[in-house]
CSV table of C-alpha atoms and ligand atoms in Angstrom, one decimal:
chain,number,residue,atom,x,y,z
T,1466,MET,CA,-33.4,29.4,-47.3
T,1467,MET,CA,-32.9,25.6,-47.6
T,1468,LYS,CA,-29.9,27.1,-48.7
T,1469,TYR,CA,-28.9,29.0,-46.5
T,1470,MET,CA,-29.7,26.6,-43.4
T,1471,LYS,CA,-27.3,23.5,-45.2
T,1472,ARG,CA,-24.3,25.8,-44.4
T,1473,THR,CA,-25.2,27.1,-41.2
T,1474,ILE,CA,-25.8,23.1,-40.1
T,1475,CYS,CA,-22.1,22.6,-42.5
T,1476,ILE,CA,-20.4,25.5,-40.5
T,1477,CYS,CA,-21.6,24.0,-36.8
T,1478,LEU,CA,-20.2,20.2,-38.2
T,1479,LEU,CA,-16.9,22.2,-39.0
T,1480,ALA,CA,-17.2,23.2,-35.8
T,1481,THR,CA,-17.8,20.2,-33.4
T,1482,ILE,CA,-15.5,18.5,-35.2
T,1483,LEU,CA,-12.3,21.2,-34.8
T,1484,LEU,CA,-13.8,21.5,-30.7
T,1485,LEU,CA,-14.1,17.5,-30.7
T,1486,GLN,CA,-10.3,17.4,-32.3
T,1487,GLY,CA,-8.6,19.4,-29.6
T,1488,CYS,CA,-10.6,18.1,-26.8
T,1489,LEU,CA,-9.5,14.7,-28.3
T,1490,GLY,CA,-5.6,16.3,-28.1
T,1491,ALA,CA,-5.6,14.2,-31.8
T,1492,PRO,CA,-2.9,14.1,-34.5
T,1493,GLY,CA,-3.2,18.0,-35.5
T,1494,GLY,CA,-5.1,19.6,-33.1
T,1495,VAL,CA,-3.8,22.8,-30.3
T,1496,VAL,CA,-4.8,21.1,-27.1
T,1497,ASP,CA,-1.8,18.9,-26.0
T,1498,THR,CA,-3.1,17.7,-22.6
T,1499,GLY,CA,-0.2,15.8,-22.3
T,1500,LYS,CA,-1.7,13.7,-19.9
T,1501,VAL,CA,0.2,10.1,-19.9
T,1502,PRO,CA,-1.7,7.1,-18.9
T,1503,PRO,CA,-2.5,6.2,-15.2
T,1504,SER,CA,0.9,3.5,-15.0
T,1505,THR,CA,2.9,6.0,-15.6
T,1506,ARG,CA,1.5,9.8,-14.1
T,1507,ALA,CA,3.4,11.3,-11.7
T,1508,PRO,CA,1.8,13.4,-8.6
T,1509,SER,CA,-0.7,15.7,-9.5
T,1510,VAL,CA,-4.3,16.4,-8.5
T,1511,THR,CA,-6.6,14.2,-10.3
T,1512,GLU,CA,-10.1,14.7,-11.8
T,1513,TYR,CA,-10.3,12.1,-8.3
T,1514,HIS,CA,-9.3,13.5,-6.1
T,1515,LEU,CA,-11.3,16.9,-7.2
T,1516,ASN,CA,-14.8,14.9,-7.8
T,1517,THR,CA,-14.3,12.8,-4.5
T,1518,LYS,CA,-16.7,13.7,-2.5
T,1519,TYR,CA,-15.1,12.2,1.8
T,1520,THR,CA,-18.2,11.4,3.6
T,1521,TYR,CA,-17.6,10.0,7.3
T,1522,ARG,CA,-20.3,8.5,10.1
T,1523,THR,CA,-17.9,9.6,13.3
T,1524,GLN,CA,-16.6,12.6,14.0
T,1525,VAL,CA,-13.1,12.8,12.0
T,1526,LYS,CA,-11.1,16.0,12.6
T,1527,GLU,CA,-10.6,16.3,8.6
T,1528,GLU,CA,-7.7,19.1,9.7
T,1529,MET,CA,-5.6,16.4,10.8
T,1530,LEU,CA,-5.8,14.3,8.0
T,1531,VAL,CA,-2.6,15.4,5.7
T,1532,THR,CA,-5.8,16.4,3.4
T,1533,GLY,CA,-3.2,17.8,1.2
T,1534,LEU,CA,0.2,16.2,-0.7
T,1535,HIS,CA,2.6,15.8,1.5
T,1536,PRO,CA,7.1,15.0,0.7
T,1537,ASP,CA,7.2,13.4,4.2
T,1538,TYR,CA,4.2,10.3,3.4
T,1539,LEU,CA,5.1,10.6,0.5
T,1540,LEU,CA,8.8,9.0,1.4
T,1541,LEU,CA,9.5,5.5,-0.9
T,1542,ALA,CA,11.3,2.8,0.8
T,1543,SER,CA,12.3,-0.1,-1.0
T,1544,LYS,CA,14.8,-3.6,-1.9
T,1545,SER,CA,15.5,0.3,-4.5
T,1546,TYR,CA,15.1,3.6,-2.2
T,1547,PRO,CA,16.8,1.8,0.2
T,1548,LEU,CA,16.1,4.8,4.1
T,1549,GLY,CA,19.3,2.9,5.3
T,1550,LYS,CA,20.5,2.9,9.6
T,1551,GLY,CA,20.0,6.7,9.5
T,1552,TYR,CA,17.3,7.0,9.4
T,1553,ALA,CA,14.2,7.7,11.5
T,1554,PRO,CA,10.6,9.9,11.7
T,1555,LYS,CA,10.4,12.7,13.7
T,1556,MET,CA,7.4,12.3,15.2
T,1557,LEU,CA,6.2,9.1,17.2
T,1558,VAL,CA,3.2,8.0,19.3
T,1559,THR,CA,2.8,5.0,21.4
T,1560,LEU,CA,0.1,2.7,20.1
T,1561,GLU,CA,-2.9,2.8,22.6
T,1562,ASN,CA,-3.1,-1.0,23.3
T,1563,ARG,CA,-7.1,-1.9,22.9
T,1564,ILE,CA,-6.1,-1.3,19.3
T,1565,LEU,CA,-2.6,-4.0,19.2
T,1566,THR,CA,-3.1,-7.4,19.0
T,1567,SER,CA,-2.7,-9.4,22.7
T,1568,TRP,CA,0.4,-10.5,22.6
T,1569,HIS,CA,2.7,-6.5,21.0
T,1570,GLN,CA,0.2,-4.9,24.1
T,1571,SER,CA,3.3,-5.3,26.5
T,1572,GLU,CA,5.4,-3.7,24.1
T,1573,LYS,CA,6.3,-0.1,22.6
T,1574,ILE,CA,4.6,-0.2,19.8
T,1575,GLN,CA,5.7,3.3,17.8
T,1576,LEU,CA,3.4,5.7,15.1
T,1577,GLU,CA,4.6,8.8,13.3
T,1578,ALA,CA,2.0,10.8,14.3
T,1579,ARG,CA,-0.4,12.5,11.8
T,1580,ALA,CA,-0.4,8.8,10.6
T,1581,ALA,CA,-1.7,7.6,14.4
T,1582,THR,CA,-4.0,9.9,14.3
T,1583,ALA,CA,-5.6,8.8,10.7
T,1584,LEU,CA,-5.2,5.2,12.3
T,1585,TYR,CA,-7.0,6.0,15.5
T,1586,ALA,CA,-9.9,8.0,13.0
T,1587,MET,CA,-10.2,5.1,10.5
T,1588,LEU,CA,-10.7,3.0,12.9
T,1589,ALA,CA,-13.5,4.6,14.7
T,1590,GLU,CA,-16.0,5.0,11.2
T,1591,MET,CA,-14.5,1.4,11.6
T,1592,GLU,CA,-16.5,0.4,14.2
T,1593,ALA,CA,-19.4,2.3,13.6
T,1594,ASP,CA,-20.2,-0.1,11.0
T,1595,GLY,CA,-20.2,-2.9,12.5
T,1596,VAL,CA,-16.9,-3.8,12.2
T,1597,THR,CA,-15.2,-4.8,14.7
T,1598,ASP,CA,-12.4,-7.6,14.8
T,1599,ILE,CA,-9.4,-5.6,13.7
T,1600,LYS,CA,-6.1,-5.3,15.4
T,1601,VAL,CA,-2.2,-4.3,14.4
T,1602,THR,CA,-0.1,-5.7,15.4
T,1603,SER,CA,3.1,-4.8,13.2
T,1604,ALA,CA,3.6,-0.7,13.1
T,1605,TYR,CA,7.2,1.4,13.0
T,1606,ARG,CA,10.3,-0.2,13.1
T,1607,GLY,CA,13.9,0.3,13.2
T,1608,TYR,CA,16.8,-0.7,11.6
T,1609,GLN,CA,18.3,-2.5,14.7
T,1610,TYR,CA,14.9,-4.2,14.6
T,1611,GLN,CA,14.9,-5.3,11.0
T,1612,TYR,CA,18.0,-5.6,11.1
T,1613,ASN,CA,17.3,-8.8,14.3
T,1614,LEU,CA,13.9,-9.8,12.1
T,1615,TYR,CA,15.5,-10.5,8.3
T,1616,ASN,CA,18.2,-12.8,10.7
T,1617,LYS,CA,15.9,-14.1,12.8
T,1618,TYR,CA,14.3,-15.2,9.3
T,1619,VAL,CA,17.0,-16.3,7.3
T,1620,GLU,CA,17.8,-18.9,9.7
T,1621,LEU,CA,14.0,-19.8,10.7
T,1622,GLU,CA,14.1,-20.7,6.4
T,1623,GLN,CA,17.3,-22.9,7.4
T,1624,LYS,CA,15.9,-25.2,9.7
T,1625,GLY,CA,13.5,-26.5,6.7
T,1626,ILE,CA,11.7,-26.7,3.5
T,1627,SER,CA,9.5,-23.7,3.7
T,1628,GLN,CA,5.5,-23.4,1.9
T,1629,GLU,CA,7.4,-19.9,1.3
T,1630,ALA,CA,10.2,-22.0,-0.5
T,1631,TYR,CA,7.8,-23.9,-1.7
T,1632,GLN,CA,5.7,-21.0,-3.9
T,1633,TYR,CA,9.2,-19.2,-4.6
T,1634,PHE,CA,11.1,-22.3,-5.8
T,1635,GLY,CA,7.9,-24.3,-6.9
T,1636,LYS,CA,7.8,-27.6,-6.6
T,1637,THR,CA,10.1,-28.7,-9.5
T,1638,TYR,CA,13.2,-26.9,-8.1
T,1639,ILE,CA,12.9,-28.1,-4.3
T,1640,GLN,CA,12.2,-32.0,-5.6
T,1641,THR,CA,15.5,-31.9,-8.4
T,1642,ASN,CA,17.6,-29.7,-5.3
T,1643,TYR,CA,16.4,-30.8,-2.5
T,1644,ILE,CA,14.2,-34.2,-1.7
T,1645,ASP,CA,15.8,-36.6,-3.9
T,1646,ARG,CA,19.3,-35.6,-2.9
T,1647,GLY,CA,17.5,-36.2,0.8
T,1648,ILE,CA,18.9,-32.8,1.7
T,1649,ALA,CA,15.7,-31.0,4.3
T,1650,CYS,CA,16.6,-28.5,5.0
T,1651,LEU,CA,17.6,-24.2,2.6
T,1652,THR,CA,20.9,-23.4,1.7
T,1653,GLU,CA,21.7,-20.2,3.1
T,1654,SER,CA,21.5,-18.4,-0.6
T,1655,ASP,CA,18.1,-20.2,-1.4
T,1656,ALA,CA,17.0,-19.6,3.0
T,1657,ILE,CA,18.1,-15.3,1.5
T,1658,LEU,CA,16.5,-15.7,-1.7
T,1659,VAL,CA,12.3,-17.5,0.4
T,1660,VAL,CA,13.6,-14.1,2.6
T,1661,GLY,CA,13.6,-11.5,0.6
T,1662,SER,CA,10.0,-12.6,-1.4
T,1663,TYR,CA,8.7,-11.8,2.4
T,1664,SER,CA,11.0,-9.8,4.5
T,1665,ALA,CA,12.6,-6.2,3.4
T,1666,PRO,CA,16.7,-6.5,4.7
T,1667,ALA,CA,17.5,-3.5,7.5
T,1668,GLY,CA,17.9,-0.4,5.9
T,1669,ALA,CA,15.4,-1.0,3.2
T,1670,SER,CA,12.0,-2.3,5.5
T,1671,GLU,CA,8.8,-0.4,5.2
T,1672,HIS,CA,7.7,0.1,8.4
T,1673,GLN,CA,11.0,2.1,9.2
T,1674,THR,CA,9.7,5.3,8.0
T,1675,GLY,CA,6.6,4.5,10.4
T,1676,LEU,CA,3.9,5.8,8.2
T,1677,CYS,CA,2.7,1.8,7.7
T,1678,VAL,CA,0.6,-1.2,10.4
T,1679,ASP,CA,0.1,-4.5,9.2
T,1680,PHE,CA,-3.9,-5.9,10.3
T,1681,ILE,CA,-4.0,-9.1,11.0
T,1682,THR,CA,-7.6,-10.5,12.8
T,1683,ALA,CA,-9.1,-13.1,16.0
T,1684,GLY,CA,-9.5,-16.0,12.9
T,1685,MET,CA,-5.5,-15.4,12.2
T,1686,ALA,CA,-3.8,-16.7,14.8
T,1687,GLY,CA,-1.6,-15.0,14.8
T,1688,GLU,CA,0.2,-14.8,11.1
T,1689,LEU,CA,-0.1,-12.8,9.0
T,1690,THR,CA,-1.5,-14.3,5.7
T,1691,GLU,CA,-3.8,-13.8,2.4
T,1692,ALA,CA,-6.9,-15.4,5.4
T,1693,PHE,CA,-6.7,-11.8,5.7
T,1694,ALA,CA,-8.2,-11.3,2.3
T,1695,SER,CA,-11.3,-12.5,3.1
T,1696,THR,CA,-11.9,-10.7,6.3
T,1697,GLU,CA,-14.6,-8.2,6.4
T,1698,ALA,CA,-11.9,-6.5,8.2
T,1699,PHE,CA,-10.6,-6.0,4.4
T,1700,ALA,CA,-13.5,-6.0,2.4
T,1701,TRP,CA,-14.5,-2.5,5.1
T,1702,LEU,CA,-10.3,-1.1,4.2
T,1703,SER,CA,-10.6,-1.7,0.1
T,1704,GLN,CA,-13.8,0.7,0.3
T,1705,ASN,CA,-13.0,3.0,2.4
T,1706,ALA,CA,-8.9,2.9,3.5
T,1707,TYR,CA,-8.3,5.7,1.2
T,1708,ARG,CA,-10.6,8.3,2.7
T,1709,PHE,CA,-8.5,8.5,5.6
T,1710,GLY,CA,-5.0,8.4,3.6
T,1711,PHE,CA,-3.9,4.2,3.8
T,1712,ILE,CA,-3.6,2.8,0.5
T,1713,LEU,CA,-3.2,-1.4,0.6
T,1714,ARG,CA,0.4,-0.7,-0.1
T,1715,TYR,CA,1.5,-4.4,-1.6
T,1716,PRO,CA,-1.6,-5.2,-4.6
T,1717,LYS,CA,-2.4,-9.3,-6.1
T,1718,GLY,CA,-0.8,-9.3,-10.3
T,1719,ARG,CA,1.8,-5.9,-8.8
T,1720,GLU,CA,5.0,-7.5,-7.3
T,1721,ASP,CA,7.0,-7.2,-10.5
T,1722,VAL,CA,6.7,-2.7,-9.8
T,1723,THR,CA,6.6,-3.4,-5.4
T,1724,GLY,CA,9.3,-6.0,-5.7
T,1725,TYR,CA,6.9,-7.9,-2.9
T,1726,ARG,CA,4.2,-11.1,-3.1
T,1727,TYR,CA,0.3,-9.9,-2.5
T,1728,GLU,CA,1.1,-7.3,1.2
T,1729,PRO,CA,-3.3,-7.7,2.0
T,1730,TRP,CA,-2.1,-6.5,6.4
T,1731,HIS,CA,0.1,-4.3,5.1
T,1732,TYR,CA,-1.5,-0.1,4.9
T,1733,ARG,CA,0.4,2.0,3.7
T,1734,PHE,CA,-0.7,6.0,5.1
T,1735,VAL,CA,0.5,8.8,1.7
T,1736,GLY,CA,-2.7,11.1,3.0
T,1737,ARG,CA,-5.9,11.4,2.1
T,1738,GLU,CA,-4.8,12.9,-1.3
T,1739,ALA,CA,-2.2,11.0,-2.6
T,1740,ALA,CA,-4.0,7.9,-1.0
T,1741,THR,CA,-7.6,8.9,-3.8
T,1742,ASP,CA,-5.8,9.7,-6.4
T,1743,ILE,CA,-3.5,5.9,-6.6
T,1744,TYR,CA,-6.6,3.6,-5.5
T,1745,PHE,CA,-9.5,5.3,-8.3
T,1746,GLY,CA,-6.2,5.6,-10.2
T,1747,ASN,CA,-5.3,2.6,-9.3
T,1748,LEU,CA,-1.4,2.7,-9.1
T,1749,THR,CA,1.0,1.5,-7.1
T,1750,LEU,CA,3.0,4.2,-4.8
T,1751,GLU,CA,6.4,3.8,-7.1
T,1752,GLU,CA,4.0,3.8,-10.0
T,1753,TYR,CA,2.4,7.2,-8.0
T,1754,LEU,CA,5.8,8.6,-7.7
T,1755,GLY,CA,7.1,7.5,-10.9
T,1756,HIS,CA,8.7,5.4,-9.9
P,2930,LIG,ZN1,4.0,-4.4,7.6
C-alpha cells in the first residue's frame, strides 16, 4: 500500500513539474507563448484589457467610444514619423466653448469626431467626480498653423536665454558660450535645438492628427507647465483617462522614446482598448506600436 502511494505521489510530482515547465515555457517545454517584455510588445488584446471592468458614473454611451483597435486612432506622428504637409483628419468637429479656455473661445478649436465624443464623456465623468478646474487649450493644429507656431518659437528663443534653454543646454554651456562672452541672446542654431525639445516642426506635430488635446487649469495662468502635474485634474486623468481611450502621450522619464520632454497636459486619443493596454503596460505609443 505504502509503495503504491509513493509511486502515485511520484507520478503526481512529475506531472506537476512537466505542467509547470510547459506553462513557464522553460527550456525544452512544449509551450512557447512567444511573449516578450511589455516594453517591446506589439499591439494585442492583452490580459489587461480582457480583465478590465469599465464602470462609469455618468451615462457614457460605450458604442461611441472606440472600443476595439482601429488603425485610424493608432496613427503615429512624431519627428521620426512626420505626417507631412498633406495629412488632415477625416472628420473634425468644433469644440464647444464651455470646455475651452476663455482666450480661445473666439477661435474655432477642432478635434476628430470620435475623439471629441470621448473627450466630452471624460469631462462629464470628471465633473461628476467633483473635478471642475480644467479646460482645453489646444486640440487640432493644421500644418500651416504648426509651421507658424514653430517659427514663432524659434524667433522668441533668439530674444534672450530662456529657462528652456538652460534646461536643454545646462548651466555650464550657457555660462561659457553666452554669459562669459557677453552674449545675451541665443544663436539661431541653438534656438532651433531648444525649440526642438518642446515643439514639433510642421508636419511632425501630433496635434495635426486631430486626436490630442492640451489641458490647462485656472491656476496655471495660461502657461503650459509641469505645474499641471500637481493639479486635481491631472490626478484624476492619471487614474481614469484610459477608460475613455486617452493616454498620457509624453510621460516622465520616457523622453528617449517619445523624443519629447514630459508633458503632463498632453493627452492623446487612441481608443479604449489600446489606451487600456498602454496604461497597464506602462508603455508609450511608440513601444505599443513596436517602433
Ligand atoms: Zn500638446
